[in-house]
XYZ file of C-alpha atoms in Angstrom:
205
model
C -7.944 169.376 111.510
C -10.991 168.690 113.298
C -13.204 170.035 110.770
C -11.084 168.146 107.994
C -11.583 164.757 110.346
C -15.296 165.856 110.485
C -15.011 166.505 106.385
C -13.858 163.118 106.000
C -16.792 161.115 108.019
C -19.239 163.516 105.653
C -17.428 162.353 102.751
C -18.011 158.600 103.450
C -21.092 159.220 101.134
C -18.763 160.502 98.744
C -16.968 157.647 97.757
C -20.127 155.518 97.668
C -22.468 157.388 95.746
C -19.730 159.247 93.720
C -21.256 161.326 91.106
C -18.247 161.684 88.833
C -18.955 157.698 87.795
C -20.394 157.635 84.292
C -24.144 156.822 83.523
C -23.478 153.613 81.839
C -20.505 151.805 81.808
C -16.313 152.258 82.862
C -13.372 150.940 81.679
C -12.838 147.512 83.105
C -10.214 147.019 86.160
C -9.582 144.042 87.853
C -9.500 143.704 91.922
C -7.645 140.925 93.806
C -9.877 139.697 97.000
C -11.737 142.682 97.631
C -8.555 144.679 98.595
C -7.407 148.169 97.127
C -4.522 147.523 94.350
C -1.580 149.630 94.151
C -0.819 150.419 90.483
C 2.651 152.345 91.178
C 4.137 153.794 93.824
C 7.490 156.162 94.416
C 8.593 158.567 96.682
C 9.334 162.399 96.166
C 10.418 164.582 98.651
C 7.518 167.509 99.445
C 8.328 170.834 98.564
C 6.869 173.954 100.552
C 4.789 176.262 98.646
C 6.625 179.208 96.633
C 6.142 182.419 99.096
C 5.661 184.731 95.800
C 2.407 185.677 96.692
C 1.524 184.344 100.415
C -1.439 181.508 100.052
C -2.452 179.672 96.714
C -5.433 181.258 95.007
C -8.671 179.934 94.215
C -7.942 176.791 91.224
C -8.752 177.410 87.657
C -7.089 175.345 85.166
C -5.670 171.491 85.623
C -3.240 170.282 83.260
C -2.016 166.549 82.782
C 0.510 166.941 79.369
C 0.930 163.178 79.880
C -2.472 161.853 79.139
C -3.842 165.348 77.306
C -5.726 166.710 79.785
C -6.230 170.753 79.815
C -9.747 171.118 81.961
C -11.364 174.206 83.565
C -11.278 173.630 87.178
C -15.141 174.858 89.222
C -15.536 174.604 92.732
C -17.463 172.153 94.217
C -18.814 171.067 97.869
C -21.316 168.024 99.159
C -25.169 167.946 98.076
C -27.548 168.173 101.282
C -27.483 164.137 101.168
C -23.802 163.867 101.325
C -22.527 163.390 98.187
C -19.901 165.351 96.515
C -21.021 168.048 94.005
C -19.713 167.826 90.108
C -19.248 170.555 87.851
C -22.034 171.980 86.323
C -20.918 174.681 83.028
C -19.590 171.722 81.380
C -19.690 168.544 83.286
C -18.371 166.071 81.554
C -15.170 168.308 80.412
C -14.500 170.445 83.818
C -12.975 169.264 86.891
C -14.618 169.584 90.303
C -12.062 171.285 93.186
C -13.744 170.649 96.381
C -13.483 173.912 97.858
C -14.043 173.089 101.455
C -10.771 171.048 101.671
C -7.121 172.897 100.931
C -6.486 174.738 97.699
C -3.560 172.789 95.545
C -0.328 174.211 96.890
C -1.972 174.553 100.293
C -0.616 172.264 103.349
C -2.833 169.208 103.533
C -5.048 167.262 100.892
C -6.533 169.225 97.625
C -8.899 167.268 96.522
C -10.136 167.435 92.361
C -12.721 164.637 90.824
C -14.226 164.580 87.066
C -16.245 162.263 85.085
C -14.667 158.794 83.616
C -17.405 158.825 80.688
C -20.680 160.440 79.716
C -23.777 158.902 79.233
C -23.574 156.259 76.669
C -19.799 154.978 77.520
C -17.957 158.586 75.306
C -14.908 159.279 77.520
C -15.165 162.422 79.649
C -12.332 164.536 81.382
C -10.809 161.437 83.243
C -11.032 158.583 81.055
C -6.991 158.313 80.677
C -6.380 159.049 84.502
C -5.248 155.257 84.930
C -2.649 155.769 82.463
C -0.715 157.994 84.701
C 2.555 156.368 86.069
C 4.592 157.778 88.946
C 6.733 160.816 88.061
C 4.018 162.305 85.733
C 3.494 165.645 86.406
C 0.172 167.698 87.176
C -0.364 171.080 86.835
C -2.645 173.962 88.529
C -3.088 177.625 87.751
C -4.653 179.727 90.283
C -6.547 183.001 90.173
C -3.179 184.757 91.182
C -2.042 183.458 88.060
C 0.279 180.995 89.801
C 0.740 177.745 88.198
C 1.515 174.795 90.571
C 3.388 171.662 90.058
C 2.615 168.045 91.351
C 4.148 164.772 90.594
C 2.309 161.553 90.632
C 3.688 159.010 93.585
C 0.608 156.612 93.194
C -2.102 155.318 91.665
C -4.984 153.126 93.989
C -7.868 151.278 93.082
C -10.570 151.055 96.299
C -13.780 149.013 96.433
C -15.736 152.115 97.811
C -16.334 150.837 100.669
C -12.701 150.376 101.832
C -11.614 153.776 100.479
C -9.147 155.524 103.192
C -10.613 158.752 103.804
C -8.493 160.140 106.133
C -5.367 159.501 103.582
C -7.748 160.661 100.479
C -9.347 164.077 102.127
C -6.772 164.760 105.706
C -3.304 163.800 105.453
C -2.063 167.151 106.587
C 1.974 165.990 106.612
C 2.724 167.516 103.070
C 1.091 169.126 100.498
C -1.089 167.104 98.293
C -3.560 166.697 95.319
C -5.365 163.849 95.137
C -7.656 163.465 91.921
C -10.967 160.667 91.823
C -12.753 159.291 89.503
C -14.871 155.794 88.799
C -13.185 152.784 87.259
C -13.909 149.131 87.064
C -17.273 147.389 85.805
C -20.511 149.229 86.042
C -22.861 148.058 88.756
C -26.199 148.637 86.971
C -28.290 147.532 90.179
C -26.228 150.069 92.033
C -25.695 152.725 89.604
C -22.402 152.824 90.652
C -18.996 151.164 89.075
C -17.149 148.589 91.171
C -14.054 150.808 92.149
C -12.659 154.170 92.637
C -9.566 155.481 91.160
C -7.647 158.091 93.166
C -4.223 159.270 91.857
C -2.190 160.875 94.677
C 0.655 163.624 93.719
C 2.910 165.376 95.871
C 3.820 169.360 95.528
C 7.506 169.979 93.781
C 7.242 173.506 92.656
C-alpha cells in the first residue's frame, strides 16, 4: 500500500503533463465551474479473479468491442521527470499499461493509457473512449492466454490538478482497470488539453 501511495505522489506529474494527449487538438468537452464531470455511474459487484493459473499474466492486448478498440498493450513506467511513458512501437495505435502498478485482474487499480489523437488531429487509439457507457465490457488478454473482462461503471472528466490520484492509481478495495486519455480543448500555451478522461471499470470474470 505504501508503494502505491508513493507512486501516487510521483504520478501527480503524470496527470498534469500526460503524454497520451494529442499534439494539436482534442475533442471538445465542457466542464462546469472547474469541477469533475461524472458522465455516468453504475455500481456492479466486484468478483475475485479466476484461479485457473494463479496470478494474472502481463497484459498483451486490450479490446473494447463497443468502440472498436483492439490494441497491443505495451508495458510503460515513468520518465525521469515523472511523466507517464507512452507506447513506443506504435504510439498512436498501442496502449500503455502502467507496469509499476497491478496487472489487470489483480487486486488494486491497474491503469492503461492511450493517445486521444495524432499530430494534426486525426483519431488515435482512445479517440472514442468518451463514447463508452456504464455496462460496456473491456477485455484484456495476458501472457498466460487468459482473458480478463471488466465492466465500465463510471466515466469522469477532471481538470489535471483535481484528478483524484488515490482513486485512479491506488484503490485496493477491489479489482479495477482504469483507462486514461486526454479530453477537452487544446491549450497551446500549456501544450496540453483542458481535461483528463478516466474510465473506471470493475472485474467481472
